[in-house]
């Protein structure tokens, strides 16, 4: 059970760290190749670009889980605690509905890319895999929103679960 708890708290962070390590190493190697050996890697820029895009989508469930998503809460801070809690539920439910639309769109885009067998320019990998990963991040975000709703309903603070 401790592995599941560890994954619950660190899954996104580990994946983001891995993507950052890949981007850093590939960029460093490409700079060395370009300036020392006058021959750059043709595919490293594409990998770095995809890692950056995937990390952006992976930041969404991470920010939801850590409750650090961007929010305008000037008026909310002046409201009574019970209204704040109710408003939090409404916002999380609206977020789940929005993310469900994103999941539907992501599945459609990935299916179309798979149908035409769209491939990336340098690596020649199917672009549908990237779209499926994006959709997975939306699904993970929905799970994180549900998790936040359950934690709020049970009055569980971040360190207690």
mmCIF file of C-alpha atoms in Angstrom:
data_model
loop_
_atom_site.group_PDB
_atom_site.id
_atom_site.type_symbol
_atom_site.label_atom_id
_atom_site.label_comp_id
_atom_site.label_asym_id
_atom_site.label_seq_id
_atom_site.Cartn_x
_atom_site.Cartn_y
_atom_site.Cartn_z
ATOM 1 C CA UNK A 1 0.000 0.000 0.000
ATOM 2 C CA UNK A 2 2.895 2.367 0.596
ATOM 3 C CA UNK A 3 3.910 2.084 -3.081
ATOM 4 C CA UNK A 4 0.441 3.231 -4.127
ATOM 5 C CA UNK A 5 0.590 6.167 -1.698
ATOM 6 C CA UNK A 6 4.034 7.082 -3.002
ATOM 7 C CA UNK A 7 2.785 6.941 -6.602
ATOM 8 C CA UNK A 8 -0.240 9.021 -5.624
ATOM 9 C CA UNK A 9 1.997 11.802 -4.393
ATOM 10 C CA UNK A 10 4.909 11.513 -6.814
ATOM 11 C CA UNK A 11 3.786 10.020 -10.147
ATOM 12 C CA UNK A 12 3.614 13.302 -12.025
ATOM 13 C CA UNK A 13 6.783 14.639 -10.411
ATOM 14 C CA UNK A 14 8.807 11.574 -11.420
ATOM 15 C CA UNK A 15 7.522 11.744 -14.997
ATOM 16 C CA UNK A 16 8.211 15.484 -15.184
ATOM 17 C CA UNK A 17 11.718 14.965 -13.805
ATOM 18 C CA UNK A 18 12.355 12.246 -16.379
ATOM 19 C CA UNK A 19 11.209 14.493 -19.222
ATOM 20 C CA UNK A 20 13.399 17.326 -17.913
ATOM 21 C CA UNK A 21 16.419 15.018 -17.678
ATOM 22 C CA UNK A 22 15.875 13.832 -21.254
ATOM 23 C CA UNK A 23 15.560 17.407 -22.524
ATOM 24 C CA UNK A 24 18.657 18.538 -20.628
ATOM 25 C CA UNK A 25 20.868 15.670 -21.744
ATOM 26 C CA UNK A 26 19.774 15.854 -25.376
ATOM 27 C CA UNK A 27 20.226 19.625 -25.520
ATOM 28 C CA UNK A 28 23.679 19.366 -23.944
ATOM 29 C CA UNK A 29 24.753 16.558 -26.278
ATOM 30 C CA UNK A 30 23.450 18.461 -29.289
ATOM 31 C CA UNK A 31 25.393 21.588 -28.311
ATOM 32 C CA UNK A 32 28.571 19.539 -27.888
ATOM 33 C CA UNK A 33 27.971 17.809 -31.217
ATOM 34 C CA UNK A 34 27.293 21.080 -32.987
ATOM 35 C CA UNK A 35 30.226 23.108 -31.669
ATOM 36 C CA UNK A 36 32.875 20.450 -31.133
ATOM 37 C CA UNK A 37 32.170 18.023 -33.956
ATOM 38 C CA UNK A 38 30.309 20.355 -36.380
ATOM 39 C CA UNK A 39 27.550 17.783 -36.764
ATOM 40 C CA UNK A 40 24.249 18.170 -34.896
ATOM 41 C CA UNK A 41 21.789 15.421 -34.091
ATOM 42 C CA UNK A 42 18.859 15.750 -36.470
ATOM 43 C CA UNK A 43 16.286 14.232 -34.138
ATOM 44 C CA UNK A 44 17.141 15.710 -30.729
ATOM 45 C CA UNK A 45 15.234 18.952 -31.276
ATOM 46 C CA UNK A 46 12.097 16.989 -32.071
ATOM 47 C CA UNK A 47 12.461 14.853 -28.941
ATOM 48 C CA UNK A 48 13.014 17.962 -26.815
ATOM 49 C CA UNK A 49 9.980 19.625 -28.377
ATOM 50 C CA UNK A 50 7.786 16.602 -27.645
ATOM 51 C CA UNK A 51 9.142 16.313 -24.097
ATOM 52 C CA UNK A 52 8.317 19.979 -23.498
ATOM 53 C CA UNK A 53 4.793 19.578 -24.884
ATOM 54 C CA UNK A 54 4.177 16.416 -22.862
ATOM 55 C CA UNK A 55 5.467 18.065 -19.698
ATOM 56 C CA UNK A 56 3.012 20.916 -20.216
ATOM 57 C CA UNK A 57 0.112 18.453 -20.318
ATOM 58 C CA UNK A 58 1.516 16.492 -17.379
ATOM 59 C CA UNK A 59 1.663 19.673 -15.289
ATOM 60 C CA UNK A 60 -2.141 19.879 -15.308
ATOM 61 C CA UNK A 61 -2.847 16.871 -13.045
ATOM 62 C CA UNK A 62 0.189 17.835 -10.990
ATOM 63 C CA UNK A 63 -1.151 21.335 -10.344
ATOM 64 C CA UNK A 64 -4.623 20.005 -9.569
ATOM 65 C CA UNK A 65 -3.235 17.488 -7.056
ATOM 66 C CA UNK A 66 -1.107 20.105 -5.320
ATOM 67 C CA UNK A 67 -3.943 22.667 -5.484
ATOM 68 C CA UNK A 68 -1.658 25.168 -7.147
ATOM 69 C CA UNK A 69 -3.630 25.806 -10.316
ATOM 70 C CA UNK A 70 -4.057 29.419 -11.343
ATOM 71 C CA UNK A 71 -7.172 30.943 -9.800
ATOM 72 C CA UNK A 72 -8.639 34.362 -9.231
ATOM 73 C CA UNK A 73 -9.770 34.204 -5.627
ATOM 74 C CA UNK A 74 -10.054 37.833 -4.562
ATOM 75 C CA UNK A 75 -13.807 37.645 -3.964
ATOM 76 C CA UNK A 76 -13.685 34.049 -2.723
ATOM 77 C CA UNK A 77 -11.383 34.946 0.188
ATOM 78 C CA UNK A 78 -14.038 37.330 1.518
ATOM 79 C CA UNK A 79 -16.793 34.683 1.554
ATOM 80 C CA UNK A 80 -17.757 32.533 4.564
ATOM 81 C CA UNK A 81 -16.073 29.137 4.837
ATOM 82 C CA UNK A 82 -19.216 27.158 3.971
ATOM 83 C CA UNK A 83 -19.703 29.145 0.759
ATOM 84 C CA UNK A 84 -16.020 28.678 -0.129
ATOM 85 C CA UNK A 85 -16.399 24.914 0.265
ATOM 86 C CA UNK A 86 -19.536 24.820 -1.895
ATOM 87 C CA UNK A 87 -17.886 26.981 -4.527
ATOM 88 C CA UNK A 88 -14.890 24.655 -4.516
ATOM 89 C CA UNK A 89 -17.177 21.692 -5.264
ATOM 90 C CA UNK A 90 -18.857 23.589 -8.105
ATOM 91 C CA UNK A 91 -15.507 24.612 -9.602
ATOM 92 C CA UNK A 92 -14.148 21.069 -9.418
ATOM 93 C CA UNK A 93 -17.278 19.652 -11.048
ATOM 94 C CA UNK A 94 -17.057 22.254 -13.825
ATOM 95 C CA UNK A 95 -13.391 21.341 -14.259
ATOM 96 C CA UNK A 96 -14.310 17.655 -14.567
ATOM 97 C CA UNK A 97 -16.889 18.491 -17.245
ATOM 98 C CA UNK A 98 -14.351 20.596 -19.159
ATOM 99 C CA UNK A 99 -11.725 17.860 -18.900
ATOM 100 C CA UNK A 100 -14.266 15.285 -20.117
ATOM 101 C CA UNK A 101 -14.748 17.392 -23.253
ATOM 102 C CA UNK A 102 -10.941 17.507 -23.612
ATOM 103 C CA UNK A 103 -10.755 13.711 -23.271
ATOM 104 C CA UNK A 104 -13.399 13.283 -25.963
ATOM 105 C CA UNK A 105 -11.545 15.677 -28.276
ATOM 106 C CA UNK A 106 -8.203 14.040 -27.526
ATOM 107 C CA UNK A 107 -9.548 10.595 -28.387
ATOM 108 C CA UNK A 108 -11.005 11.911 -31.641
ATOM 109 C CA UNK A 109 -7.754 13.661 -32.641
ATOM 110 C CA UNK A 110 -5.644 10.617 -31.742
ATOM 111 C CA UNK A 111 -7.956 8.333 -33.704
ATOM 112 C CA UNK A 112 -7.759 10.568 -36.777
ATOM 113 C CA UNK A 113 -3.966 10.760 -36.537
ATOM 114 C CA UNK A 114 -3.812 6.974 -36.219
ATOM 115 C CA UNK A 115 -6.190 6.531 -39.145
ATOM 116 C CA UNK A 116 -4.000 8.588 -41.508
ATOM 117 C CA UNK A 117 -0.862 7.176 -39.870
ATOM 118 C CA UNK A 118 0.600 10.638 -39.339
ATOM 119 C CA UNK A 119 4.277 10.373 -38.417
ATOM 120 C CA UNK A 120 6.705 12.866 -36.914
ATOM 121 C CA UNK A 121 9.246 14.359 -39.338
ATOM 122 C CA UNK A 122 12.569 13.256 -37.833
ATOM 123 C CA UNK A 123 11.793 10.221 -35.692
ATOM 124 C CA UNK A 124 8.997 8.825 -37.866
ATOM 125 C CA UNK A 125 6.972 7.800 -34.797
ATOM 126 C CA UNK A 126 3.205 7.916 -34.950
ATOM 127 C CA UNK A 127 1.867 11.240 -33.716
ATOM 128 C CA UNK A 128 -1.212 9.460 -32.366
ATOM 129 C CA UNK A 129 0.915 8.212 -29.433
ATOM 130 C CA UNK A 130 1.532 11.804 -28.386
ATOM 131 C CA UNK A 131 -2.181 12.566 -28.633
ATOM 132 C CA UNK A 132 -3.031 9.496 -26.576
ATOM 133 C CA UNK A 133 -0.552 10.628 -23.895
ATOM 134 C CA UNK A 134 -2.213 14.061 -23.912
ATOM 135 C CA UNK A 135 -5.593 12.365 -23.456
ATOM 136 C CA UNK A 136 -4.159 10.235 -20.633
ATOM 137 C CA UNK A 137 -3.100 13.455 -18.880
ATOM 138 C CA UNK A 138 -6.666 14.763 -19.152
ATOM 139 C CA UNK A 139 -8.004 11.500 -17.671
ATOM 140 C CA UNK A 140 -5.449 11.727 -14.855
ATOM 141 C CA UNK A 141 -6.575 15.316 -14.258
ATOM 142 C CA UNK A 142 -10.172 14.128 -13.912
ATOM 143 C CA UNK A 143 -9.045 11.541 -11.364
ATOM 144 C CA UNK A 144 -7.147 14.227 -9.469
ATOM 145 C CA UNK A 145 -10.240 16.470 -9.422
ATOM 146 C CA UNK A 146 -12.333 13.610 -8.069
ATOM 147 C CA UNK A 147 -9.615 12.955 -5.496
ATOM 148 C CA UNK A 148 -9.724 16.611 -4.405
ATOM 149 C CA UNK A 149 -13.524 16.491 -4.097
ATOM 150 C CA UNK A 150 -13.319 13.340 -1.945
ATOM 151 C CA UNK A 151 -10.565 14.840 0.214
ATOM 152 C CA UNK A 152 -12.623 18.013 0.710
ATOM 153 C CA UNK A 153 -15.760 16.009 1.558
ATOM 154 C CA UNK A 154 -13.858 14.008 4.174
ATOM 155 C CA UNK A 155 -11.977 17.100 5.424
ATOM 156 C CA UNK A 156 -8.646 15.440 4.719
ATOM 157 C CA UNK A 157 -5.656 17.760 4.564
ATOM 158 C CA UNK A 158 -2.754 17.155 2.173
ATOM 159 C CA UNK A 159 -0.431 15.457 4.673
ATOM 160 C CA UNK A 160 -3.075 13.201 6.222
ATOM 161 C CA UNK A 161 -3.888 10.918 3.277
#
